[in-house]
XYZ file of C-alpha atoms in Angstrom:
373
model
C 80.993 75.975 152.834
C 82.156 75.941 149.223
C 82.706 79.691 149.323
C 84.996 79.383 152.348
C 87.012 76.639 150.688
C 87.287 78.694 147.488
C 88.494 81.793 149.404
C 90.933 79.740 151.417
C 92.298 78.144 148.266
C 92.593 81.501 146.560
C 94.587 82.861 149.507
C 96.899 79.858 149.361
C 97.481 80.362 145.655
C 98.063 84.112 146.160
C 100.498 83.401 149.003
C 102.415 80.926 146.821
C 102.621 83.486 144.011
C 103.918 86.279 146.230
C 106.268 84.018 148.159
C 107.561 82.638 144.854
C 108.136 86.135 143.482
C 109.918 87.144 146.683
C 112.018 83.975 146.710
C 113.134 84.214 143.087
C 113.764 87.972 143.371
C 115.931 87.381 146.426
C 117.643 84.517 144.611
C 118.369 86.689 141.575
C 119.739 89.447 143.798
C 121.893 86.949 145.671
C 123.247 85.490 142.431
C 123.853 89.012 141.119
C 125.765 89.970 144.273
C 127.772 86.759 144.100
C 128.581 87.419 140.454
C 129.713 90.921 141.374
C 132.272 89.402 143.709
C 133.950 87.845 140.666
C 136.787 90.132 139.563
C 136.253 89.627 135.785
C 132.556 90.562 136.135
C 133.370 93.625 138.246
C 136.051 94.800 135.861
C 133.844 94.263 132.794
C 130.882 96.292 134.092
C 133.125 99.022 135.479
C 135.006 99.427 132.222
C 131.688 99.688 130.379
C 130.619 102.496 132.717
C 133.995 104.250 132.406
C 133.778 103.979 128.635
C 130.403 105.771 128.667
C 131.752 108.462 131.009
C 134.825 108.873 128.793
C 132.640 109.367 125.730
C 130.437 111.857 127.555
C 133.277 113.939 129.005
C 135.746 113.455 126.115
C 138.336 112.563 128.768
C 140.027 109.167 128.786
C 139.191 107.345 132.047
C 140.615 103.906 132.741
C 141.667 101.435 135.405
C 143.502 98.141 135.583
C 141.077 96.262 137.815
C 138.369 96.752 140.425
C 137.181 94.894 143.498
C 133.684 95.487 144.916
C 132.925 94.093 148.371
C 129.200 93.574 148.963
C 128.175 96.810 147.281
C 129.502 99.142 149.985
C 133.259 99.128 149.390
C 135.210 99.449 146.163
C 138.950 99.231 145.455
C 140.329 100.651 142.209
C 143.773 99.734 140.904
C 145.689 102.087 138.608
C 142.797 104.537 138.216
C 143.668 107.164 135.584
C 141.972 110.269 134.155
C 143.631 111.988 131.192
C 142.896 115.570 130.193
C 142.013 116.865 126.743
C 145.714 117.046 125.840
C 146.064 113.330 126.705
C 148.243 114.116 129.719
C 147.617 112.837 133.247
C 145.025 114.777 135.245
C 144.573 112.277 138.098
C 146.252 108.969 138.828
C 145.929 106.683 141.847
C 147.710 103.371 142.219
C 145.343 102.179 144.962
C 142.029 103.942 145.576
C 139.523 102.660 148.150
C 136.024 104.077 148.609
C 133.811 102.948 151.495
C 130.304 104.236 150.780
C 126.669 103.760 151.797
C 124.915 101.867 149.039
C 121.422 103.074 149.968
C 122.407 106.663 149.132
C 123.345 105.528 145.620
C 119.881 104.060 145.100
C 117.598 106.481 146.896
C 118.806 109.667 148.510
C 119.120 113.396 148.111
C 122.873 113.192 148.696
C 125.755 110.726 148.511
C 127.311 109.886 151.860
C 130.769 108.294 151.713
C 132.347 107.027 154.896
C 135.973 106.911 153.768
C 138.236 107.522 150.788
C 141.806 106.270 150.972
C 144.520 106.393 148.336
C 148.149 105.388 148.150
C 150.464 106.924 145.528
C 148.230 109.598 144.023
C 149.116 112.305 141.492
C 147.030 115.369 140.644
C 148.351 117.489 137.755
C 146.576 120.813 137.262
C 147.602 122.358 133.947
C 146.696 125.385 131.858
C 148.027 124.810 128.327
C 147.359 128.106 126.560
C 145.744 131.513 127.000
C 142.472 130.387 125.381
C 141.888 127.311 127.542
C 140.852 126.840 131.156
C 142.638 124.788 133.762
C 142.348 121.095 132.830
C 140.492 120.298 136.078
C 137.949 123.028 135.304
C 137.458 121.542 131.831
C 136.828 118.087 133.286
C 134.333 119.309 135.910
C 132.499 121.335 133.274
C 132.279 118.281 131.010
C 130.659 116.281 133.825
C 127.884 118.865 134.089
C 127.225 119.554 130.421
C 124.317 117.077 130.175
C 122.846 117.967 133.580
C 122.585 121.753 133.382
C 118.901 121.711 134.337
C 119.442 119.224 137.135
C 120.838 120.125 140.526
C 123.737 117.795 141.256
C 123.614 115.733 144.416
C 125.773 116.955 147.291
C 128.590 114.606 148.259
C 129.704 114.190 151.868
C 132.824 112.262 152.873
C 133.577 111.547 156.528
C 137.326 111.091 156.045
C 139.884 111.275 153.227
C 143.392 109.868 153.669
C 146.124 110.232 151.045
C 149.624 108.786 151.174
C 152.355 109.863 148.752
C 150.325 112.665 147.166
C 152.048 114.687 144.444
C 150.234 117.877 143.456
C 151.370 120.118 140.603
C 149.951 123.373 139.257
C 151.426 124.483 135.914
C 150.514 127.438 133.736
C 152.354 126.870 130.459
C 151.589 130.391 129.265
C 154.101 131.721 131.812
C 157.791 131.042 132.314
C 158.747 129.229 135.510
C 160.434 131.245 138.249
C 161.962 129.020 140.914
C 163.449 131.975 142.788
C 160.116 132.239 144.658
C 156.868 130.398 145.299
C 155.527 130.311 141.761
C 151.803 129.602 141.321
C 152.500 129.179 137.603
C 154.777 126.225 138.438
C 153.861 124.844 141.853
C 154.830 121.413 143.183
C 153.820 119.843 146.475
C 155.083 116.459 147.657
C 152.785 115.368 150.495
C 153.551 112.036 152.193
C 150.622 112.270 154.646
C 147.300 114.054 154.222
C 144.118 113.583 156.263
C 140.880 115.455 155.629
C 137.594 115.193 157.580
C 134.018 116.332 156.922
C 134.529 116.914 153.202
C 131.450 118.427 151.537
C 130.993 119.030 147.808
C 127.887 121.139 147.187
C 127.361 122.657 143.730
C 130.615 124.563 142.993
C 131.744 124.788 146.645
C 134.089 122.425 148.482
C 134.620 122.582 152.242
C 136.323 120.429 154.850
C 138.739 120.172 157.761
C 142.403 119.420 157.084
C 143.458 117.430 160.143
C 147.026 116.741 159.057
C 149.307 117.666 156.184
C 153.078 117.543 155.953
C 155.132 117.982 152.812
C 157.583 120.004 150.762
C 157.669 122.385 147.816
C 160.881 121.105 146.138
C 161.186 124.009 143.678
C 162.029 126.392 146.542
C 163.013 123.818 149.189
C 160.138 124.805 151.510
C 159.355 122.245 154.212
C 155.834 122.103 155.697
C 156.033 120.506 159.150
C 152.355 120.934 159.949
C 149.281 122.330 158.234
C 145.771 122.174 159.706
C 142.725 124.287 158.881
C 139.017 124.410 158.158
C 138.496 125.590 154.589
C 135.887 126.548 152.004
C 136.775 126.746 148.320
C 134.759 127.897 145.295
C 135.313 129.325 141.814
C 135.662 132.838 143.256
C 136.916 132.535 146.863
C 139.078 130.499 149.222
C 138.859 130.844 152.990
C 140.800 129.022 155.704
C 139.938 129.269 159.408
C 141.581 127.914 162.566
C 144.799 127.889 160.567
C 148.039 126.415 161.879
C 150.918 126.461 159.370
C 154.413 125.559 160.553
C 157.814 125.274 158.890
C 161.146 124.706 160.667
C 161.532 128.493 161.122
C 158.041 130.027 160.730
C 154.555 129.777 162.209
C 151.355 131.308 160.812
C 148.028 131.123 162.650
C 144.422 132.415 162.490
C 142.520 132.863 159.193
C 143.076 133.769 155.531
C 140.641 134.714 152.762
C 141.432 135.000 149.040
C 139.178 136.396 146.295
C 139.543 135.932 142.524
C 137.571 135.682 139.294
C 138.676 132.120 138.530
C 141.384 129.580 139.270
C 143.450 130.936 136.379
C 144.026 134.121 138.424
C 146.494 132.242 140.622
C 148.869 132.288 137.668
C 149.107 136.084 138.123
C 148.709 136.144 141.885
C 150.311 139.555 142.549
C 147.727 141.560 140.603
C 144.702 139.260 140.293
C 144.126 137.809 143.768
C 142.962 139.986 146.679
C 143.055 138.877 150.296
C 142.068 139.502 153.900
C 144.645 137.968 156.243
C 144.209 137.680 160.005
C 147.417 136.828 161.875
C 147.617 135.741 165.494
C 151.115 135.877 167.005
C 152.603 134.717 163.719
C 156.243 134.689 162.702
C 157.777 134.523 159.229
C 161.510 133.900 159.097
C 163.717 135.842 156.707
C 164.631 132.535 155.003
C 161.002 131.576 154.354
C 160.147 135.140 153.271
C 162.821 134.935 150.582
C 161.683 131.472 149.477
C 158.061 132.586 149.085
C 158.539 136.100 147.647
C 161.971 135.861 146.015
C 162.974 139.082 147.780
C 166.290 139.010 149.644
C 166.088 142.561 151.020
C 164.493 141.297 154.251
C 167.357 140.688 156.701
C 165.446 139.842 159.898
C 162.498 137.731 160.996
C 159.006 139.243 160.756
C 156.314 138.931 163.426
C 152.672 139.861 162.760
C 149.645 140.143 165.011
C 146.751 141.827 163.212
C 145.025 142.275 159.841
C 146.349 142.693 156.281
C 144.076 143.250 153.282
C 144.341 144.175 149.598
C 146.639 142.686 146.963
C 150.375 142.046 146.972
C 150.914 145.230 144.969
C 148.539 147.395 147.039
C 147.782 146.342 150.601
C 146.864 147.805 153.981
C 147.738 146.817 157.527
C 145.173 147.634 160.234
C 145.356 147.474 164.042
C 148.497 145.426 163.741
C 151.704 144.843 165.648
C 154.369 144.376 163.012
C 157.778 143.264 164.236
C 161.064 143.308 162.332
C 164.070 141.942 164.170
C 163.989 143.681 167.567
C 161.955 146.602 166.231
C 158.185 146.815 166.072
C 155.459 149.068 164.681
C 151.946 149.273 166.105
C 149.135 150.888 164.122
C 148.258 150.989 160.439
C 150.282 150.983 157.215
C 149.357 151.394 153.538
C 151.813 150.021 151.001
C 151.765 149.875 147.215
C 154.342 149.204 144.522
C 155.484 145.708 145.509
C 157.136 143.457 144.538
C 159.539 146.147 143.230
C 161.052 147.521 146.459
C 162.563 150.548 144.689
C 159.089 151.596 143.498
C 157.288 150.894 146.779
C 155.509 153.704 148.642
C 154.595 153.364 152.343
C 152.193 155.523 154.368
C 152.169 154.771 158.103
C 149.882 155.823 160.965
C 151.636 154.470 164.036
C 151.067 154.588 167.778
C 153.344 152.786 170.246
C 156.388 151.706 168.208
C 160.118 151.099 168.500
C 162.714 151.186 165.722
C 166.332 150.190 166.365
C 169.161 151.452 164.144
C 170.687 147.948 163.976
C 167.542 146.605 162.297
C 167.778 149.350 159.655
C 171.520 149.025 159.078
C 171.246 146.302 156.348
C 168.986 148.654 154.362
C 170.520 152.116 154.865
C 174.136 151.205 155.588
C 176.323 153.791 157.334
C 173.396 156.202 157.674
C 172.241 154.031 160.598
C 175.145 155.451 162.604
C 173.439 158.832 162.555
C 170.136 157.456 163.901
C 169.021 157.102 167.466
C 166.586 154.545 168.775
C 163.007 155.649 168.172
C 160.262 154.631 170.586
Protein backbone atom coordinates (compact mmCIF):
# COMPACT_ATOMS: atom_id res chain seq x y z
CA UNK A 1 0.00 0.00 0.00
CA UNK A 2 2.83 2.37 0.86
CA UNK A 3 4.50 1.66 -2.47
CA UNK A 4 1.35 2.63 -4.38
CA UNK A 5 1.02 5.86 -2.43
CA UNK A 6 4.70 6.66 -3.02
CA UNK A 7 4.38 6.04 -6.80
CA UNK A 8 1.20 8.06 -6.97
CA UNK A 9 2.83 10.92 -5.11
CA UNK A 10 5.88 10.77 -7.33
CA UNK A 11 3.68 11.00 -10.43
CA UNK A 12 1.89 14.01 -8.97
CA UNK A 13 5.18 15.74 -8.25
CA UNK A 14 6.49 14.90 -11.75
CA UNK A 15 3.27 16.19 -13.32
CA UNK A 16 3.54 19.45 -11.35
CA UNK A 17 7.15 19.88 -12.47
CA UNK A 18 6.40 19.33 -16.15
CA UNK A 19 3.21 21.36 -16.08
CA UNK A 20 5.09 24.15 -14.31
CA UNK A 21 7.88 24.08 -16.89
CA UNK A 22 5.32 24.14 -19.70
CA UNK A 23 3.34 26.95 -18.08
CA UNK A 24 6.33 29.20 -17.42
CA UNK A 25 7.82 28.48 -20.86
CA UNK A 26 4.53 29.42 -22.49
CA UNK A 27 4.34 32.48 -20.25
CA UNK A 28 7.85 33.58 -21.20
CA UNK A 29 7.07 33.09 -24.89
CA UNK A 30 3.84 35.05 -24.52
CA UNK A 31 5.62 37.89 -22.73
CA UNK A 32 8.36 37.82 -25.37
CA UNK A 33 5.80 38.02 -28.18
CA UNK A 34 3.98 40.84 -26.41
CA UNK A 35 7.25 42.70 -25.94
CA UNK A 36 7.99 42.26 -29.64
CA UNK A 37 4.78 44.10 -30.42
CA UNK A 38 6.28 47.19 -28.77
CA UNK A 39 7.81 49.37 -31.48
CA UNK A 40 10.87 50.47 -29.42
CA UNK A 41 11.73 46.81 -28.66
CA UNK A 42 11.30 45.79 -32.30
CA UNK A 43 13.40 48.66 -33.56
CA UNK A 44 16.15 48.04 -30.99
CA UNK A 45 16.61 44.34 -31.80
CA UNK A 46 16.36 44.94 -35.54
CA UNK A 47 18.97 47.67 -35.49
CA UNK A 48 21.28 45.37 -33.53
CA UNK A 49 20.89 42.70 -36.21
CA UNK A 50 21.38 45.23 -39.03
CA UNK A 51 24.49 46.52 -37.30
CA UNK A 52 25.98 43.01 -37.26
CA UNK A 53 25.07 42.48 -40.93
CA UNK A 54 26.58 45.87 -41.81
CA UNK A 55 29.83 44.95 -40.09
CA UNK A 56 29.92 41.57 -41.81
CA UNK A 57 29.19 42.87 -45.31
CA UNK A 58 30.94 46.25 -44.94
CA UNK A 59 27.76 47.81 -46.37
CA UNK A 60 25.76 50.33 -44.37
CA UNK A 61 22.24 48.95 -43.73
CA UNK A 62 19.69 51.00 -41.84
CA UNK A 63 16.01 51.69 -41.29
CA UNK A 64 13.89 54.25 -39.50
CA UNK A 65 11.52 51.88 -37.73
CA UNK A 66 10.05 48.38 -37.89
CA UNK A 67 6.75 46.77 -37.00
CA UNK A 68 6.49 43.00 -36.45
CA UNK A 69 3.01 41.48 -36.27
CA UNK A 70 2.95 38.16 -34.40
CA UNK A 71 6.17 36.89 -35.94
CA UNK A 72 4.77 36.32 -39.44
CA UNK A 73 4.57 39.84 -40.89
CA UNK A 74 7.10 42.65 -40.81
CA UNK A 75 6.90 46.25 -42.04
CA UNK A 76 10.10 48.23 -42.60
CA UNK A 77 10.11 52.01 -42.91
CA UNK A 78 12.86 53.81 -44.82
CA UNK A 79 14.94 50.67 -45.37
CA UNK A 80 18.31 51.60 -46.91
CA UNK A 81 21.38 49.69 -48.14
CA UNK A 82 24.43 51.71 -49.17
CA UNK A 83 27.18 50.33 -51.38
CA UNK A 84 30.92 50.44 -50.75
CA UNK A 85 31.08 53.96 -52.21
CA UNK A 86 28.45 55.10 -49.67
CA UNK A 87 25.87 55.64 -52.41
CA UNK A 88 22.36 54.17 -52.41
CA UNK A 89 22.10 50.56 -53.58
CA UNK A 90 18.53 49.87 -52.41
CA UNK A 91 15.96 52.09 -50.74
CA UNK A 92 12.33 51.39 -49.87
CA UNK A 93 10.05 53.84 -48.11
CA UNK A 94 7.57 51.11 -47.11
CA UNK A 95 8.54 47.44 -47.29
CA UNK A 96 6.19 44.68 -46.10
CA UNK A 97 7.16 41.01 -45.85
CA UNK A 98 4.56 38.35 -45.03
CA UNK A 99 6.46 35.15 -44.24
CA UNK A 100 6.05 31.74 -42.61
CA UNK A 101 7.78 31.82 -39.25
CA UNK A 102 8.24 28.04 -39.02
CA UNK A 103 10.54 28.11 -42.07
CA UNK A 104 12.79 30.59 -40.25
CA UNK A 105 13.15 28.21 -37.31
CA UNK A 106 13.25 24.79 -38.93
CA UNK A 107 13.22 24.26 -42.67
CA UNK A 108 15.35 23.53 -45.69
CA UNK A 109 14.04 26.66 -47.42
CA UNK A 110 12.45 30.01 -46.63
CA UNK A 111 8.90 30.38 -47.90
CA UNK A 112 7.59 33.95 -48.09
CA UNK A 113 3.96 34.54 -48.96
CA UNK A 114 4.18 38.17 -50.06
CA UNK A 115 6.59 41.07 -50.46
CA UNK A 116 5.15 44.51 -51.10
CA UNK A 117 6.94 47.83 -51.43
CA UNK A 118 5.92 51.39 -52.17
CA UNK A 119 8.48 53.91 -53.47
CA UNK A 120 11.49 51.69 -54.08
CA UNK A 121 14.81 52.57 -55.73
CA UNK A 122 17.44 50.11 -56.97
CA UNK A 123 20.69 51.69 -58.21
CA UNK A 124 23.08 49.29 -59.93
CA UNK A 125 26.47 50.95 -60.40
CA UNK A 126 29.90 50.00 -61.68
CA UNK A 127 32.37 52.66 -60.49
CA UNK A 128 35.62 51.71 -62.21
CA UNK A 129 37.23 49.08 -64.42
CA UNK A 130 38.66 47.17 -61.43
CA UNK A 131 35.42 46.80 -59.48
CA UNK A 132 32.31 44.70 -59.99
CA UNK A 133 28.75 45.92 -60.09
CA UNK A 134 27.77 47.16 -56.61
CA UNK A 135 24.97 44.57 -56.35
CA UNK A 136 27.45 41.79 -57.14
CA UNK A 137 29.76 43.12 -54.42
CA UNK A 138 26.94 43.09 -51.87
CA UNK A 139 25.78 39.55 -52.73
CA UNK A 140 29.36 38.30 -52.57
CA UNK A 141 29.82 39.90 -49.15
CA UNK A 142 26.74 38.05 -47.85
CA UNK A 143 28.31 34.73 -48.81
CA UNK A 144 31.89 35.31 -47.70
CA UNK A 145 31.42 33.62 -44.30
CA UNK A 146 29.24 30.79 -45.63
CA UNK A 147 31.33 29.46 -48.52
CA UNK A 148 31.19 25.90 -47.20
CA UNK A 149 27.48 26.10 -46.46
CA UNK A 150 24.79 25.77 -49.09
CA UNK A 151 22.47 28.76 -48.76
CA UNK A 152 18.80 28.11 -48.21
CA UNK A 153 16.55 28.55 -51.25
CA UNK A 154 14.04 31.38 -50.96
CA UNK A 155 10.57 31.14 -52.47
CA UNK A 156 8.18 34.09 -52.67
CA UNK A 157 4.58 33.61 -53.79
CA UNK A 158 4.06 37.21 -54.92
CA UNK A 159 6.07 40.44 -55.16
CA UNK A 160 4.34 43.78 -55.75
CA UNK A 161 6.24 47.04 -56.28
CA UNK A 162 4.76 50.50 -56.72
CA UNK A 163 6.83 53.45 -57.91
CA UNK A 164 9.94 51.40 -58.69
CA UNK A 165 12.93 53.30 -60.08
CA UNK A 166 15.69 51.09 -61.49
CA UNK A 167 19.00 52.46 -62.76
CA UNK A 168 22.02 50.71 -64.26
CA UNK A 169 25.13 52.90 -64.58
CA UNK A 170 28.61 52.00 -65.76
CA UNK A 171 30.77 55.01 -64.89
CA UNK A 172 33.66 53.69 -66.96
CA UNK A 173 31.68 54.53 -70.12
CA UNK A 174 30.23 57.78 -71.41
CA UNK A 175 26.44 57.99 -71.55
CA UNK A 176 24.80 57.82 -74.97
CA UNK A 177 21.15 58.85 -74.84
CA UNK A 178 20.74 58.54 -78.61
CA UNK A 179 19.90 54.84 -78.03
CA UNK A 180 19.06 52.33 -75.32
CA UNK A 181 22.27 52.51 -73.33
CA UNK A 182 22.99 49.63 -70.93
CA UNK A 183 25.81 51.76 -69.50
CA UNK A 184 23.22 54.35 -68.43
CA UNK A 185 19.81 52.71 -68.18
CA UNK A 186 16.80 54.12 -66.32
CA UNK A 187 13.42 52.50 -65.82
CA UNK A 188 10.51 54.21 -64.08
CA UNK A 189 7.99 51.48 -63.23
CA UNK A 190 4.76 52.55 -61.50
CA UNK A 191 3.34 49.00 -61.29
CA UNK A 192 5.20 45.70 -61.10
CA UNK A 193 3.83 42.30 -60.06
CA UNK A 194 5.90 39.12 -59.90
CA UNK A 195 4.73 35.60 -58.94
CA UNK A 196 6.52 32.37 -58.02
CA UNK A 197 9.87 34.02 -57.34
CA UNK A 198 12.61 31.48 -56.57
CA UNK A 199 16.16 32.28 -55.46
CA UNK A 200 18.31 29.14 -55.55
CA UNK A 201 22.09 29.50 -55.26
CA UNK A 202 23.05 32.03 -57.99
CA UNK A 203 19.85 31.59 -60.04
CA UNK A 204 16.68 33.69 -59.85
CA UNK A 205 13.47 32.70 -61.62
CA UNK A 206 9.87 33.89 -61.61
CA UNK A 207 6.82 34.99 -63.57
CA UNK A 208 6.34 38.68 -64.34
CA UNK A 209 2.56 39.08 -64.34
CA UNK A 210 2.48 42.82 -64.97
CA UNK A 211 4.94 45.60 -65.67
CA UNK A 212 4.37 49.02 -67.17
CA UNK A 213 6.87 51.86 -67.27
CA UNK A 214 9.15 54.14 -69.24
CA UNK A 215 12.82 54.58 -70.11
CA UNK A 216 13.01 58.41 -69.88
CA UNK A 217 16.47 58.69 -71.46
CA UNK A 218 15.06 57.62 -74.84
CA UNK A 219 11.36 58.29 -74.18
CA UNK A 220 10.41 54.61 -74.56
CA UNK A 221 7.00 53.71 -73.14
CA UNK A 222 6.33 50.12 -72.01
CA UNK A 223 2.57 49.50 -72.09
CA UNK A 224 2.79 45.85 -71.09
CA UNK A 225 5.51 43.37 -70.21
CA UNK A 226 4.84 39.80 -69.07
CA UNK A 227 7.16 36.79 -69.11
CA UNK A 228 8.52 33.78 -67.29
CA UNK A 229 12.24 34.29 -66.68
CA UNK A 230 15.39 32.67 -65.32
CA UNK A 231 18.45 34.76 -64.50
CA UNK A 232 21.97 33.77 -63.41
CA UNK A 233 25.52 35.11 -63.52
CA UNK A 234 25.97 33.79 -67.07
CA UNK A 235 22.52 33.63 -68.73
CA UNK A 236 19.11 35.28 -68.92
CA UNK A 237 16.12 33.57 -70.51
CA UNK A 238 12.55 34.82 -70.91
CA UNK A 239 9.69 32.61 -72.11
CA UNK A 240 6.03 33.29 -72.93
CA UNK A 241 7.11 36.86 -73.60
CA UNK A 242 4.66 39.66 -74.34
CA UNK A 243 6.28 43.10 -74.73
CA UNK A 244 4.18 46.00 -76.00
CA UNK A 245 4.81 49.68 -76.66
CA UNK A 246 2.40 52.11 -78.35
CA UNK A 247 3.81 51.10 -81.78
CA UNK A 248 5.55 47.72 -81.32
CA UNK A 249 4.82 44.20 -80.11
CA UNK A 250 7.37 41.44 -79.40
CA UNK A 251 6.34 37.91 -78.45
CA UNK A 252 7.78 34.41 -77.83
CA UNK A 253 11.16 33.84 -76.11
CA UNK A 254 14.62 35.41 -75.72
CA UNK A 255 17.89 34.02 -74.37
CA UNK A 256 21.04 36.01 -73.56
CA UNK A 257 24.49 34.63 -72.66
CA UNK A 258 27.39 36.50 -71.04
CA UNK A 259 30.38 36.05 -68.75
CA UNK A 260 29.06 38.41 -66.06
CA UNK A 261 26.67 41.29 -65.48
CA UNK A 262 29.41 43.75 -66.43
CA UNK A 263 29.14 42.51 -70.04
CA UNK A 264 25.88 44.43 -70.44
CA UNK A 265 27.97 47.59 -70.43
CA UNK A 266 29.41 46.46 -73.79
CA UNK A 267 26.32 44.69 -75.07
CA UNK A 268 27.14 44.79 -78.81
CA UNK A 269 30.27 42.63 -78.55
CA UNK A 270 29.96 40.81 -75.22
CA UNK A 271 26.40 39.46 -75.08
CA UNK A 272 25.22 36.69 -77.42
CA UNK A 273 21.59 35.76 -77.91
CA UNK A 274 19.02 33.36 -79.32
CA UNK A 275 15.79 35.22 -80.10
CA UNK A 276 12.53 33.52 -81.08
CA UNK A 277 9.93 35.89 -82.52
CA UNK A 278 6.28 35.06 -83.08
CA UNK A 279 4.41 37.51 -85.32
CA UNK A 280 6.35 40.40 -83.81
CA UNK A 281 6.51 43.97 -85.04
CA UNK A 282 9.09 46.66 -84.29
CA UNK A 283 8.20 50.16 -85.40
CA UNK A 284 10.78 52.38 -87.07
CA UNK A 285 10.42 54.84 -84.16
CA UNK A 286 11.18 52.21 -81.51
CA UNK A 287 14.02 50.76 -83.62
CA UNK A 288 15.70 54.17 -83.65
CA UNK A 289 15.14 54.65 -79.91
CA UNK A 290 16.70 51.29 -79.05
CA UNK A 291 19.57 51.15 -81.58
CA UNK A 292 20.19 54.84 -82.31
CA UNK A 293 20.09 54.06 -86.04
CA UNK A 294 17.86 56.29 -88.16
CA UNK A 295 18.48 54.50 -91.47
CA UNK A 296 15.41 52.29 -90.94
CA UNK A 297 12.49 54.07 -92.64
CA UNK A 298 9.72 51.47 -92.29
CA UNK A 299 8.29 49.14 -89.67
CA UNK A 300 9.90 45.70 -89.25
CA UNK A 301 7.98 42.45 -88.79
CA UNK A 302 9.69 39.22 -87.67
CA UNK A 303 8.48 35.65 -87.38
CA UNK A 304 11.38 33.27 -86.79
CA UNK A 305 14.79 32.87 -85.12
CA UNK A 306 17.77 35.23 -84.72
CA UNK A 307 21.02 34.19 -83.04
CA UNK A 308 24.55 35.51 -82.53
CA UNK A 309 25.63 38.96 -81.36
CA UNK A 310 24.60 42.42 -82.51
CA UNK A 311 27.78 42.66 -84.59
CA UNK A 312 27.53 39.14 -86.07
CA UNK A 313 24.13 37.47 -86.20
CA UNK A 314 22.15 34.96 -88.25
CA UNK A 315 18.49 34.70 -89.16
CA UNK A 316 17.07 31.20 -89.69
CA UNK A 317 13.73 29.99 -91.06
CA UNK A 318 12.38 33.48 -90.69
CA UNK A 319 9.87 35.76 -92.36
CA UNK A 320 11.38 39.22 -92.19
CA UNK A 321 9.16 42.09 -93.27
CA UNK A 322 10.18 45.66 -94.06
CA UNK A 323 7.38 48.02 -94.98
CA UNK A 324 5.37 46.15 -97.63
CA UNK A 325 8.33 43.96 -98.59
CA UNK A 326 9.27 40.66 -97.02
CA UNK A 327 12.08 38.09 -97.11
CA UNK A 328 11.63 34.43 -96.24
CA UNK A 329 14.64 32.21 -95.56
CA UNK A 330 17.98 32.78 -93.87
CA UNK A 331 20.33 35.76 -93.56
CA UNK A 332 23.83 36.19 -92.11
CA UNK A 333 24.85 39.71 -91.14
CA UNK A 334 28.00 41.12 -89.59
CA UNK A 335 29.48 44.59 -89.19
CA UNK A 336 26.70 46.30 -87.23
CA UNK A 337 26.10 48.81 -85.77
CA UNK A 338 28.09 50.56 -88.54
CA UNK A 339 25.74 50.26 -91.54
CA UNK A 340 28.46 51.30 -94.02
CA UNK A 341 30.64 48.38 -92.87
CA UNK A 342 27.84 45.80 -92.72
CA UNK A 343 27.98 42.68 -94.91
CA UNK A 344 24.84 40.61 -95.61
CA UNK A 345 24.63 37.08 -97.04
CA UNK A 346 21.10 35.90 -97.82
CA UNK A 347 19.61 32.51 -98.72
CA UNK A 348 16.01 33.32 -99.55
CA UNK A 349 12.99 31.39 -100.79
CA UNK A 350 9.58 33.02 -101.27
CA UNK A 351 10.21 36.78 -100.99
CA UNK A 352 8.97 40.12 -102.27
CA UNK A 353 10.88 43.40 -102.47
CA UNK A 354 9.17 46.63 -103.51
CA UNK A 355 11.15 49.54 -104.97
CA UNK A 356 9.27 52.02 -102.75
CA UNK A 357 10.62 50.32 -99.62
CA UNK A 358 14.18 50.66 -100.97
CA UNK A 359 13.81 54.25 -102.16
CA UNK A 360 14.83 55.87 -98.81
CA UNK A 361 18.10 53.90 -98.97
CA UNK A 362 19.10 53.98 -102.65
CA UNK A 363 17.36 57.16 -103.80
CA UNK A 364 16.74 57.62 -107.53
CA UNK A 365 18.19 54.19 -108.31
CA UNK A 366 14.85 52.76 -107.12
CA UNK A 367 13.31 54.11 -110.32
CA UNK A 368 15.34 51.59 -112.29
CA UNK A 369 14.13 48.63 -110.20
CA UNK A 370 11.14 46.43 -110.75
CA UNK A 371 9.22 44.61 -108.07
CA UNK A 372 10.95 41.36 -107.14
CA UNK A 373 8.91 38.37 -105.99
